[in-house]
C-alpha positions as semicolon CSV with decimal commas, in nm:
position;residue;x (nm);y (nm);z (nm)
1;M;-5,679;0,051;11,139
2;I;-5,658;0,008;10,763
3;D;-5,907;0,189;10,546
4;P;-6,059;-0,074;10,313
5;D;-6,104;0,191;10,043
6;T;-5,732;0,261;10,031
7;Q;-5,611;-0,096;10,088
8;T;-5,445;-0,259;9,786
9;D;-5,363;-0,619;9,718
10;W;-4,997;-0,707;9,771
11;V;-4,840;-0,956;9,533
12;P;-4,512;-1,127;9,628
13;G;-4,230;-1,003;9,403
14;A;-4,428;-0,701;9,285
15;D;-4,182;-0,458;9,446
16;A;-3,891;-0,625;9,268
17;D;-4,074;-0,605;8,938
18;D;-4,147;-0,237;8,995
19;D;-3,782;-0,174;9,080
20;A;-3,674;-0,352;8,762
21;E;-3,916;-0,145;8,556
22;E;-3,796;0,176;8,718
23;M;-3,428;0,085;8,674
24;P;-3,273;0,298;8,399
25;L;-3,213;0,102;8,082
26;S;-2,845;0,202;8,086
27;L;-2,793;0,011;8,415
28;R;-2,926;-0,323;8,293
29;L;-2,660;-0,570;8,184
30;S;-2,723;-0,799;7,891
31;I;-2,566;-1,139;7,828
32;A;-2,318;-0,973;7,593
33;D;-2,221;-0,727;7,867
34;T;-2,153;-1,016;8,105
35;L;-1,914;-1,167;7,853
36;T;-1,745;-0,828;7,818
37;L;-1,692;-0,813;8,195
38;G;-1,536;-1,159;8,173
39;N;-1,293;-1,007;7,923
40;A;-1,193;-0,737;8,173
41;T;-1,154;-0,991;8,454
42;C;-0,919;-1,206;8,244
43;G;-0,708;-0,901;8,162
44;F;-0,674;-0,807;8,527
45;M;-0,583;-1,162;8,627
46;A;-0,318;-1,171;8,352
47;V;-0,154;-0,870;8,518
48;Y;-0,184;-1,045;8,855
49;F;-0,005;-1,362;8,740
50;T;0,262;-1,161;8,559
51;T;0,331;-0,975;8,883
52;T;0,314;-1,258;9,138
53;G;0,473;-1,531;8,927
54;I;0,740;-1,341;8,732
55;L;0,813;-0,991;8,864
56;I;0,803;-1,042;9,242
57;P;1,017;-1,362;9,238
58;H;1,266;-1,183;9,013
59;L;1,289;-0,882;9,244
60;S;1,320;-1,102;9,553
61;G;1,589;-1,316;9,392
62;S;1,390;-1,637;9,431
63;A;1,280;-1,681;9,073
64;E;1,245;-2,038;8,947
65;T;1,242;-2,121;8,579
66;G;0,946;-2,356;8,612
67;M;0,739;-2,115;8,818
68;A;0,808;-1,827;8,580
69;R;0,715;-2,044;8,284
70;H;0,387;-2,151;8,446
71;S;0,299;-1,793;8,538
72;A;0,385;-1,659;8,193
73;A;0,176;-1,931;8,030
74;T;-0,115;-1,862;8,266
75;A;-0,100;-1,487;8,195
76;V;-0,101;-1,541;7,818
77;I;-0,378;-1,803;7,838
78;L;-0,587;-1,546;8,026
79;M;-0,527;-1,294;7,747
80;L;-0,635;-1,559;7,497
81;L;-0,945;-1,628;7,705
82;A;-1,015;-1,255;7,706
83;A;-0,995;-1,262;7,326
84;I;-1,256;-1,540;7,323
85;F;-1,485;-1,332;7,543
86;D;-1,429;-1,034;7,314
87;L;-1,513;-1,243;7,009
88;C;-1,823;-1,396;7,165
89;D;-1,970;-1,077;7,313
90;G;-1,992;-0,923;6,966
91;L;-2,158;-1,234;6,823
92;V;-2,407;-1,250;7,112
93;A;-2,483;-0,878;7,088
94;R;-2,568;-0,916;6,720
95;K;-2,787;-1,222;6,779
96;L;-2,963;-1,100;7,096
97;R;-2,910;-0,748;7,222
98;S;-2,668;-0,529;7,413
99;S;-2,728;-0,256;7,666
100;P;-2,674;0,111;7,579
101;M;-2,341;0,100;7,762
102;G;-2,224;-0,213;7,580
103;A;-1,986;-0,029;7,347
104;E;-1,826;0,162;7,635
105;L;-1,786;-0,157;7,840
106;D;-1,623;-0,326;7,542
107;N;-1,369;-0,046;7,493
108;L;-1,280;-0,031;7,863
109;S;-1,241;-0,408;7,886
110;D;-1,027;-0,417;7,571
111;L;-0,805;-0,147;7,721
112;I;-0,738;-0,369;8,024
113;S;-0,693;-0,703;7,845
114;F;-0,527;-0,592;7,521
115;G;-0,363;-0,268;7,630
116;L;-0,253;-0,282;7,992
117;A;-0,192;-0,660;8,017
118;P;0,040;-0,698;7,712
119;A;0,215;-0,366;7,782
120;Y;0,283;-0,479;8,139
121;F;0,405;-0,814;8,003
122;V;0,656;-0,628;7,784
123;L;0,770;-0,415;8,078
124;V;0,827;-0,716;8,304
125;Y;1,008;-0,896;8,021
126;G;1,253;-0,606;8,000
127;M;1,310;-0,607;8,374
128;V;1,368;-0,983;8,388
129;A;1,582;-1,000;8,074
130;D;1,831;-0,732;8,177
131;D;1,805;-0,456;8,437
132;A;1,999;-0,226;8,201
133;H;1,709;-0,242;7,951
134;Q;1,433;-0,146;8,191
135;R;1,391;0,209;8,059
136;V;1,386;0,101;7,696
137;A;1,135;-0,172;7,776
138;A;0,922;0,085;7,961
139;V;0,918;0,306;7,650
140;A;0,810;0,008;7,436
141;A;0,540;-0,086;7,689
142;I;0,405;0,270;7,697
143;T;0,404;0,271;7,316
144;V;0,188;-0,043;7,311
145;L;-0,050;0,096;7,572
146;L;-0,092;0,432;7,396
147;A;-0,139;0,259;7,060
148;V;-0,430;0,060;7,203
149;V;-0,577;0,373;7,364
150;L;-0,561;0,564;7,036
151;R;-0,694;0,271;6,837
152;L;-0,995;0,222;7,064
153;A;-1,069;0,595;7,064
154;R;-1,051;0,608;6,684
155;F;-1,275;0,302;6,659
156;S;-1,544;0,492;6,853
157;C;-1,519;0,800;6,631
158;V;-1,444;0,673;6,279
159;T;-1,700;0,490;6,068
160;M;-1,549;0,217;5,853
161;K;-1,710;0,021;5,575
162;D;-1,891;-0,289;5,691
163;G;-1,675;-0,592;5,762
164;M;-1,344;-0,408;5,802
165;F;-1,129;-0,264;6,081
166;Q;-0,888;0,025;6,037
167;G;-0,559;-0,074;6,194
168;M;-0,467;-0,405;6,353
169;P;-0,742;-0,506;6,600
170;S;-0,625;-0,474;6,960
171;P;-0,677;-0,845;7,051
172;F;-0,472;-0,953;6,749
173;G;-0,210;-0,690;6,830
174;A;-0,186;-0,799;7,194
175;L;-0,139;-1,164;7,099
176;T;0,126;-1,068;6,842
177;V;0,316;-0,859;7,098
178;V;0,311;-1,145;7,348
179;S;0,421;-1,392;7,080
180;I;0,721;-1,173;6,999
181;V;0,821;-1,168;7,366
182;L;0,780;-1,546;7,405
183;L;1,010;-1,610;7,108
184;E;1,296;-1,484;7,329
185;L;1,477;-1,311;7,044
186;P;1,762;-1,066;7,114
187;F;1,645;-0,763;7,308
188;V;1,672;-0,495;7,037
189;P;1,491;-0,691;6,760
190;T;1,220;-0,781;7,010
191;L;1,153;-0,420;7,104
192;L;1,163;-0,305;6,740
193;A;0,908;-0,572;6,648
194;V;0,687;-0,472;6,942
195;I;0,694;-0,108;6,835
196;G;0,615;-0,218;6,479
197;V;0,301;-0,394;6,602
198;A;0,203;-0,081;6,796
199;W;0,235;0,118;6,473
200;L;0,015;-0,130;6,286
201;M;-0,259;-0,084;6,547
202;V;-0,280;0,290;6,478
203;S;-0,219;0,260;6,103
204;R;-0,483;0,278;5,829
205;V;-0,424;-0,079;5,716
206;E;-0,757;-0,258;5,678
207;Y;-0,821;-0,585;5,859
208;P;-1,128;-0,806;5,807
209;K;-1,368;-0,847;6,097
210;P;-1,391;-1,202;6,237
211;R;-1,730;-1,315;6,115
212;G;-1,860;-1,645;5,988
213;I;-1,584;-1,883;5,882
214;L;-1,317;-1,632;5,984
215;A;-1,459;-1,617;6,338
216;V;-1,454;-1,998;6,362
217;A;-1,095;-2,005;6,232
218;M;-0,989;-1,743;6,486
219;L;-1,158;-1,930;6,771
220;S;-0,986;-2,253;6,664
221;W;-0,652;-2,075;6,646
222;I;-0,693;-1,932;6,998
223;V;-0,788;-2,270;7,145
224;G;-0,488;-2,428;6,970
225;A;-0,261;-2,157;7,109
226;M;-0,387;-2,238;7,460
227;G;-0,288;-2,599;7,405
228;L;0,061;-2,496;7,290
229;L;0,105;-2,279;7,599
230;A;-0,010;-2,558;7,829
231;A;0,236;-2,802;7,667
232;W;0,515;-2,547;7,713
233;A;0,418;-2,468;8,073
234;F;0,427;-2,835;8,178
235;D;0,750;-2,896;7,988
236;A;0,594;-3,156;7,760
237;P;0,820;-3,323;7,501
238;G;0,857;-3,080;7,214
239;G;0,659;-2,815;7,403
240;Q;0,922;-2,547;7,347
241;L;0,933;-2,615;6,973
242;L;0,553;-2,616;6,949
243;L;0,531;-2,285;7,132
244;Q;0,793;-2,124;6,910
245;T;0,614;-2,253;6,600
246;G;0,285;-2,105;6,719
247;C;0,449;-1,772;6,802
248;V;0,619;-1,757;6,462
249;L;0,288;-1,824;6,287
250;Q;0,121;-1,546;6,486
251;V;0,396;-1,298;6,397
252;V;0,391;-1,405;6,031
253;L;0,015;-1,351;6,017
254;G;0,063;-1,007;6,170
255;A;0,315;-0,920;5,899
256;V;0,142;-1,084;5,600
257;I;-0,209;-0,940;5,645
258;P;-0,088;-0,578;5,600
259;L;0,100;-0,683;5,284
260;F;-0,215;-0,837;5,137
261;A;-0,417;-0,530;5,238
262;T;-0,163;-0,298;5,076
263;A;-0,153;-0,504;4,757
264;R;-0,532;-0,504;4,742
265;R;-0,545;-0,126;4,788
266;V;-0,286;-0,073;4,514
267;N;-0,482;-0,298;4,276
268;S;-0,802;-0,112;4,362
269;I;-0,638;0,223;4,282
270;R;-0,512;0,087;3,950
271;D;-0,856;-0,047;3,860
272;N;-1,017;0,287;3,941
273;R;-0,766;0,470;3,722
274;R;-0,830;0,229;3,434
275;E;-1,203;0,277;3,465
276;A;-1,158;0,654;3,474
277;R;-0,945;0,645;3,160
278;A;-1,192;0,416;2,984
279;A;-1,478;0,651;3,072
280;Q;-1,301;0,950;2,917
281;P;-1,425;1,042;2,564
């Protein structure tokens, strides 16, 4: 028998609302966090396609040029898609909100998509190109991975002036590393260039954050790169040339931006010295 004095009205869905209210704020995912998880998923799938479409056929001796090309293109397109997710989650977080664990999710996802995935791509490239170069390729791959780890850790600890990154951003670095590999240059120059990109990621060179027009330009560039990869994967007329052109442009951008940043820093130092001299009595 129910005591009418203690009986309470039950409203459908009230328990769910209570659970939601009692759920710790740190466990609630925002829209930005969902995009960040999409970033991590793309990075993992890039590793999957690199393994199943390139490495395993190579080890089993049944590798086909077309299949390897399709798998390589799919893996790189997934890394590009991860870069889009990474770009959009920051924009959404600024417009709406992010959960307290948003920054941690972003770093962990970036480590998968722009650290593990491109490093693994470099390792598999070394194994497929020449078995004698496996160890050297492994060293280069580890260098890329550790560079991204250090860069992400420094990003969490160091406060930079608004609108600037210190060191090459990991998405840009990952795409540059992959572009170097896809150019199919001789083995030694390829590895030296890859290590150079790893150094840029942990350097103090300043890079502008993709906001406003720069964010739109970066998004357009990524979408265009996906088109180039698709043309190459399906062996479209001129697809190889288009892909090489896109890769060269990516590498050139990676090399030119530090030069502009260095020139700007030198000019800034000169201007400061001139102002100091002018201020002296």
